């Protein structure tokens, strides 16, 4: 099956710093990628939809100036958490849709990035 | 509005069968997915239904009734490694996944 990678797998940073998370589709092209956040014992929460070559679409309540998304190529989307604070500590997961999959709508998930802000 | 309901937690015995139900109300429908998620890991794909009926894949089967807004995931011959959260998600007309809160399945020996 299709593979999506995320880097880093985990990161610890100081409050006020910025953290960049990369999401790559390794063996397929993805015009659309999704960024999720998951707090302990809660379900996935969609943060934004990332579209290659255009601005991301953010879900209600997600600050676009704090969570910067760049989808510069068909295989890479990045999420930058700016001025991170302890409440941003969470599990961040990306997923990607295979642009060439036709009507098959499966999203392939990356392994996730655990962010801890001290 | 959009809403997906599934039980919060279920317990079953190793070797037995368990059915996890999911009901949904969404705007637009491009299929229903079941994912498995172990603690601290990303979800992994289990099944996709877009037409009514039962899809069988090894020990796991998934059923969909679009008219009833209902799906279930059936797990047979339960193994201890099946202890995980099972997430039901529908895909809306914008190809976004709408997630249920997940069902934590506990398998006992």
GROMACS .gro file of N, CA and C in nm, chain A residues 1-4 25 27-34 74 95-109, chain B residues 91 95:
model
   93
    1UNK      N    1   0.080  -0.120   0.000
    1UNK     CA    2   0.000   0.000   0.000
    1UNK      C    3   0.085   0.126   0.000
    2UNK      N    4   0.017   0.239  -0.017
    2UNK     CA    5   0.086   0.367  -0.021
    2UNK      C    6   0.145   0.401   0.116
    3UNK      N    7   0.258   0.471   0.114
    3UNK     CA    8   0.328   0.502   0.237
    3UNK      C    9   0.338   0.653   0.255
    4UNK      N   10   0.309   0.696   0.376
    4UNK     CA   11   0.323   0.837   0.413
    4UNK      C   12   0.419   0.844   0.531
   25UNK      N   13   0.441   1.193   0.100
   25UNK     CA   14   0.389   1.072   0.036
   25UNK      C   15   0.506   1.013  -0.042
   27UNK      N   16   0.537   0.711  -0.230
   27UNK     CA   17   0.525   0.639  -0.357
   27UNK      C   18   0.398   0.676  -0.434
   28UNK      N   19   0.346   0.793  -0.405
   28UNK     CA   20   0.231   0.841  -0.481
   28UNK      C   21   0.226   0.992  -0.470
   29UNK      N   22   0.149   1.053  -0.557
   29UNK     CA   23   0.133   1.197  -0.554
   29UNK      C   24   0.003   1.233  -0.483
   30UNK      N   25   0.011   1.335  -0.403
   30UNK     CA   26  -0.103   1.375  -0.322
   30UNK      C   27  -0.131   1.524  -0.340
   31UNK      N   28  -0.237   1.556  -0.415
   31UNK     CA   29  -0.273   1.697  -0.428
   31UNK      C   30  -0.338   1.747  -0.300
   32UNK      N   31  -0.390   1.655  -0.222
   32UNK     CA   32  -0.456   1.693  -0.097
   32UNK      C   33  -0.397   1.616   0.019
   33UNK      N   34  -0.359   1.688   0.121
   33UNK     CA   35  -0.314   1.627   0.246
   33UNK      C   36  -0.394   1.689   0.360
   34UNK      N   37  -0.406   1.614   0.466
   34UNK     CA   38  -0.485   1.659   0.581
   34UNK      C   39  -0.397   1.657   0.706
   74UNK      N   40   0.377   1.793  -0.482
   74UNK     CA   41   0.275   1.686  -0.478
   74UNK      C   42   0.308   1.577  -0.378
   95UNK      N   43  -0.237   1.296   0.679
   95UNK     CA   44  -0.283   1.192   0.588
   95UNK      C   45  -0.284   1.248   0.447
   96UNK      N   46  -0.284   1.158   0.351
   96UNK     CA   47  -0.278   1.202   0.212
   96UNK      C   48  -0.369   1.116   0.126
   97UNK      N   49  -0.431   1.179   0.029
   97UNK     CA   50  -0.512   1.106  -0.069
   97UNK      C   51  -0.430   1.088  -0.195
   98UNK      N   52  -0.436   0.969  -0.250
   98UNK     CA   53  -0.366   0.938  -0.372
   98UNK      C   54  -0.438   1.005  -0.490
   99UNK      N   55  -0.373   1.099  -0.555
   99UNK     CA   56  -0.436   1.174  -0.664
   99UNK      C   57  -0.473   1.083  -0.781
  100UNK      N   58  -0.401   0.973  -0.794
  100UNK     CA   59  -0.425   0.885  -0.907
  100UNK      C   60  -0.514   0.767  -0.877
  101UNK      N   61  -0.582   0.774  -0.761
  101UNK     CA   62  -0.660   0.659  -0.718
  101UNK      C   63  -0.801   0.656  -0.772
  102UNK      N   64  -0.837   0.752  -0.853
  102UNK     CA   65  -0.971   0.753  -0.911
  102UNK      C   66  -1.077   0.769  -0.805
  103UNK      N   67  -1.174   0.677  -0.806
  103UNK     CA   68  -1.285   0.689  -0.712
  103UNK      C   69  -1.252   0.631  -0.576
  104UNK      N   70  -1.138   0.569  -0.562
  104UNK     CA   71  -1.106   0.508  -0.434
  104UNK      C   72  -1.056   0.617  -0.342
  105UNK      N   73  -1.124   0.634  -0.230
  105UNK     CA   74  -1.103   0.752  -0.148
  105UNK      C   75  -1.020   0.733  -0.023
  106UNK      N   76  -0.945   0.627  -0.015
  106UNK     CA   77  -0.872   0.601   0.108
  106UNK      C   78  -0.770   0.711   0.135
  107UNK      N   79  -0.761   0.747   0.261
  107UNK     CA   80  -0.656   0.836   0.306
  107UNK      C   81  -0.549   0.752   0.373
  108UNK      N   82  -0.425   0.780   0.341
  108UNK     CA   83  -0.312   0.708   0.399
  108UNK      C   84  -0.249   0.796   0.506
  109UNK      N   85  -0.230   0.737   0.622
  109UNK     CA   86  -0.184   0.815   0.736
  109UNK      C   87  -0.034   0.803   0.757
  209UNK      N   88  -1.671   0.985   0.475
  209UNK     CA   89  -1.610   1.085   0.388
  209UNK      C   90  -1.721   1.169   0.327
  213UNK      N   91  -1.449   1.522   0.032
  213UNK     CA   92  -1.346   1.420   0.055
  213UNK      C   93  -1.276   1.438   0.190
   0.00000   0.00000   0.00000
